[in-house]
């Protein structure tokens, strides 16, 4: 029958490019030779490739997440809420991928990990430059965290700039003020190197938005997009903590931290505290 190639026929259709001499192909565009050569286990342990791959994939997602957050911050600064919503929604989807990565890593048993743990030396995910950049953009500011990046001048300089710049939430509060809501002056111009601290007047402003969603629907949607991002981030933190507990229990981390105990402390910190507090007052 015409058009039926059968089970053994070629799947090459007329017009499909097969000669890539002097042409861009898929692998070249994506730099796959470089990307796939980046997994270099330092031991013979079978699961070290899994460990490296998961963390490299997470770094790629973090790169995209920080790119989208930069877009969201710029959009809020320019009063362009719809592009900000799109970027924040994408960040939440990216975070879902980051969370699911722990499910794959959790297939590694304690014995599997111990077979190559010594090869890690003092390296730890907490030293991730991109994770630190993500935290700073979200408002988890702590100048002390710069210390572990001082050996890399470019990374250190970029993190210093992010530390000194308004975070996503800082720009959201500035936006509320431009929309006529009474945000205290100390929340609009301050030392951006310090984290935002919960403020009753800010909580009251957000309550105004939530109590009149028809009037402030764009700001209401912004608030919920921010809550989505923090919710997903906390789920990522929780899955990270439980995966570490499953694999190493309560042993110290490779980077010198207390391990699970250290990871648990992050679960108590909020990027956007008033957006969580107001729920008890509605």
C-alpha positions as semicolon CSV with decimal commas, in nm:
position;residue;x (nm);y (nm);z (nm)
1;X;0,000;0,000;0,000
2;X;0,133;0,343;-0,093
3;X;0,285;0,529;0,202
4;X;0,312;0,217;0,419
5;X;0,680;0,153;0,495
6;X;0,603;-0,163;0,696
7;X;0,776;-0,275;1,011
8;X;1,117;-0,294;0,839
9;X;1,089;0,015;0,620
10;X;1,296;0,328;0,659
11;X;1,161;0,609;0,876
12;X;1,351;0,867;0,675
13;X;1,100;1,086;0,491
14;X;1,164;1,276;0,168
15;X;1,304;1,615;0,255
16;X;1,462;1,510;0,586
17;X;1,821;1,635;0,617
18;X;2,076;1,355;0,647
19;X;2,394;1,530;0,532
20;X;2,526;1,752;0,811
21;X;2,859;1,846;0,660
22;X;2,892;2,223;0,716
23;X;2,547;2,227;0,880
24;X;2,432;2,268;1,239
25;X;2,312;1,940;1,386
26;X;2,137;1,858;1,713
27;X;2,449;1,762;1,906
28;X;2,644;2,066;1,794
29;X;2,364;2,308;1,882
30;X;2,334;2,164;2,233
31;X;2,708;2,117;2,284
32;X;2,647;1,752;2,368
33;X;3,007;1,643;2,326
34;X;3,105;1,882;2,606
35;X;2,795;1,813;2,816
36;X;2,819;1,433;2,803
37;X;3,192;1,440;2,871
38;X;3,135;1,632;3,197
39;X;3,046;1,323;3,402
40;X;3,381;1,205;3,536
41;X;3,354;0,963;3,829
42;X;3,658;0,950;4,055
43;X;3,597;0,592;4,168
44;X;3,487;0,259;4,027
45;X;3,163;0,266;4,226
46;X;2,866;0,213;3,989
47;X;2,645;0,472;4,161
48;X;2,888;0,762;4,138
49;X;2,767;0,833;3,783
50;X;2,411;0,858;3,918
51;X;2,526;1,100;4,190
52;X;2,714;1,323;3,948
53;X;2,439;1,322;3,686
54;X;2,162;1,416;3,930
55;X;2,359;1,709;4,067
56;X;2,462;1,832;3,723
57;X;2,101;1,815;3,603
58;X;1,995;2,013;3,910
59;X;2,256;2,276;3,828
60;X;2,110;2,310;3,477
61;X;1,761;2,360;3,621
62;X;1,901;2,612;3,870
63;X;2,057;2,804;3,583
64;X;1,720;2,826;3,410
65;X;1,540;2,914;3,735
66;X;1,774;3,206;3,805
67;X;1,731;3,326;3,446
68;X;1,352;3,326;3,491
69;X;1,376;3,500;3,829
70;X;1,587;3,774;3,672
71;X;1,309;3,820;3,418
72;X;1,043;3,831;3,689
73;X;1,238;4,085;3,895
74;X;1,290;4,309;3,591
75;X;0,921;4,281;3,499
76;X;0,806;4,380;3,848
77;X;1,045;4,674;3,845
78;X;0,880;4,791;3,521
79;X;0,521;4,729;3,641
80;X;0,478;4,448;3,388
81;X;0,287;4,191;3,589
82;X;0,185;3,949;3,315
83;X;0,544;3,869;3,206
84;X;0,634;3,836;3,575
85;X;0,352;3,585;3,625
86;X;0,473;3,380;3,330
87;X;0,830;3,369;3,461
88;X;0,721;3,280;3,814
89;X;0,489;3,005;3,689
90;X;0,782;2,862;3,493
91;X;1,003;2,874;3,803
92;X;0,742;2,666;3,988
93;X;0,748;2,408;3,706
94;X;1,128;2,400;3,717
95;X;1,114;2,345;4,091
96;X;0,888;2,044;4,034
97;X;1,167;1,893;3,823
98;X;1,421;1,967;4,097
99;X;1,199;1,795;4,353
100;X;1,150;1,485;4,138
101;X;1,527;1,449;4,097
102;X;1,552;1,346;4,462
103;X;1,326;1,047;4,385
104;X;1,590;0,918;4,146
105;X;1,879;0,982;4,384
106;X;1,695;0,807;4,669
107;X;1,732;0,477;4,482
108;X;2,094;0,488;4,601
109;X;2,146;0,292;4,924
110;X;2,385;0,385;5,208
111;X;2,625;0,112;5,092
112;X;2,614;0,248;4,736
113;X;2,706;0,597;4,857
114;X;2,978;0,487;5,096
115;X;3,153;0,315;4,806
116;X;3,253;0,655;4,664
117;X;3,187;0,914;4,937
118;X;3,557;0,964;5,012
119;X;3,608;1,078;4,653
120;X;3,394;1,386;4,723
121;X;3,649;1,531;4,965
122;X;3,501;1,847;5,120
123;X;3,267;1,920;4,829
124;X;2,901;1,972;4,916
125;X;2,588;2,093;4,739
126;X;2,571;2,376;4,991
127;X;2,870;2,525;4,808
128;X;2,668;2,556;4,486
129;X;2,717;2,904;4,342
130;X;2,389;2,885;4,154
131;X;2,194;2,774;4,461
132;X;2,337;3,072;4,650
133;X;2,242;3,303;4,363
134;X;1,888;3,163;4,370
135;X;1,859;3,216;4,746
136;X;1,983;3,574;4,719
137;X;1,731;3,651;4,444
138;X;1,453;3,510;4,663
139;X;1,567;3,717;4,960
140;X;1,764;3,472;5,176
141;X;2,044;3,724;5,220
142;X;2,344;3,640;5,440
143;X;2,678;3,814;5,370
144;X;2,861;3,534;5,553
145;X;2,774;3,295;5,272
146;X;3,012;3,479;5,040
147;X;3,310;3,329;5,221
148;X;3,288;2,989;5,052
149;X;3,294;3,153;4,707
150;X;3,590;3,384;4,754
151;X;3,823;3,144;4,574
152;X;3,630;3,210;4,250
153;X;3,652;3,584;4,176
154;X;3,379;3,600;3,910
155;X;3,128;3,405;4,119
156;X;3,212;3,606;4,428
157;X;3,165;3,937;4,246
158;X;2,831;3,828;4,099
159;X;2,704;3,712;4,437
160;X;2,815;4,039;4,596
161;X;2,611;4,227;4,336
162;X;2,304;4,007;4,399
163;X;2,345;4,050;4,775
164;X;2,341;4,430;4,738
165;X;2,041;4,436;4,502
166;X;1,668;4,423;4,587
167;X;1,530;4,069;4,590
168;X;1,217;3,944;4,418
169;X;1,010;4,021;4,728
170;X;1,168;4,364;4,771
171;X;1,055;4,450;4,418
172;X;0,709;4,310;4,492
173;X;0,678;4,541;4,794
174;X;0,791;4,838;4,587
175;X;0,524;4,747;4,335
176;X;0,258;4,744;4,609
177;X;0,369;5,090;4,717
178;X;0,341;5,221;4,359
179;X;-0,015;5,083;4,355
180;X;-0,102;5,297;4,652
181;X;-0,071;5,046;4,934
182;X;0,096;5,176;5,255
183;X;0,431;4,999;5,258
184;X;0,667;5,143;5,524
185;X;0,957;5,349;5,394
186;X;1,207;5,121;5,572
187;X;1,090;4,835;5,346
188;X;1,136;5,038;5,027
189;X;1,487;5,175;5,083
190;X;1,714;4,979;5,315
191;X;2,031;4,774;5,330
192;X;1,946;4,508;5,073
193;X;2,231;4,293;5,201
194;X;2,010;4,196;5,494
195;X;1,704;3,970;5,469
196;X;1,355;4,116;5,484
197;X;1,202;4,085;5,831
198;X;0,830;4,037;5,878
199;X;0,655;4,373;5,917
200;X;0,299;4,420;6,051
201;X;0,231;4,705;5,807
202;X;0,335;4,489;5,513
203;X;0,109;4,211;5,638
204;X;-0,176;4,463;5,662
205;X;-0,113;4,574;5,302
206;X;-0,128;4,217;5,175
207;X;-0,443;4,162;5,381
208;X;-0,602;4,454;5,198
209;X;-0,524;4,278;4,871
210;X;-0,666;3,944;4,986
211;X;-0,982;4,104;5,129
212;X;-1,062;4,285;4,804
213;X;-0,938;4,050;4,533
214;X;-1,170;4,204;4,271
215;X;-1,002;4,544;4,307
216;X;-0,648;4,411;4,344
217;X;-0,665;4,094;4,137
218;X;-0,324;4,141;3,972
219;X;-0,158;4,189;4,312
220;X;-0,354;3,894;4,449
221;X;-0,227;3,679;4,162
222;X;0,127;3,802;4,228
223;X;0,097;3,701;4,593
224;X;-0,017;3,351;4,502
225;X;0,261;3,312;4,245
226;X;0,510;3,402;4,517
227;X;0,351;3,152;4,756
228;X;0,374;2,884;4,484
229;X;0,746;2,950;4,442
230;X;0,816;2,933;4,815
231;X;0,594;2,627;4,860
232;X;0,786;2,441;4,591
233;X;1,118;2,558;4,729
234;X;1,031;2,427;5,075
235;X;0,925;2,095;4,925
236;X;1,263;2,079;4,748
237;X;1,437;2,149;5,080
238;X;1,232;1,881;5,255
239;X;1,297;1,616;4,989
240;X;1,667;1,706;5,001
241;X;1,674;1,664;5,378
242;X;1,488;1,331;5,370
243;X;1,704;1,195;5,087
244;X;2,018;1,279;5,284
245;X;1,870;1,120;5,598
246;X;1,780;0,809;5,400
247;X;2,133;0,772;5,263
248;X;2,365;0,888;5,546
249;X;2,138;0,917;5,849
250;X;2,265;1,180;6,091
251;X;2,631;1,170;5,992
252;X;2,804;1,507;5,929
253;X;2,792;1,636;5,572
254;X;3,097;1,621;5,345
255;X;3,130;2,000;5,363
256;X;3,157;1,996;5,741
257;X;2,795;2,075;5,829
258;X;2,587;1,875;6,074
259;X;2,408;1,720;5,776
260;X;2,038;1,653;5,829
261;X;2,023;1,876;6,137
262;X;2,162;2,164;5,932
263;X;1,917;2,103;5,647
264;X;1,623;2,102;5,887
265;X;1,699;2,457;6,001
266;X;1,622;2,588;5,652
267;X;1,265;2,456;5,673
268;X;1,186;2,718;5,936
269;X;1,290;3,013;5,721
270;X;1,049;3,199;5,493
271;X;1,123;3,423;5,195
272;X;0,785;3,596;5,203
273;X;0,674;3,574;5,568
274;X;0,371;3,804;5,557
275;X;0,210;3,601;5,277
276;X;0,204;3,299;5,509
277;X;0,114;3,487;5,827
278;X;-0,192;3,660;5,681
279;X;-0,370;3,329;5,625
280;X;-0,446;3,305;5,995
281;X;-0,609;3,649;5,986
282;X;-0,838;3,614;5,684
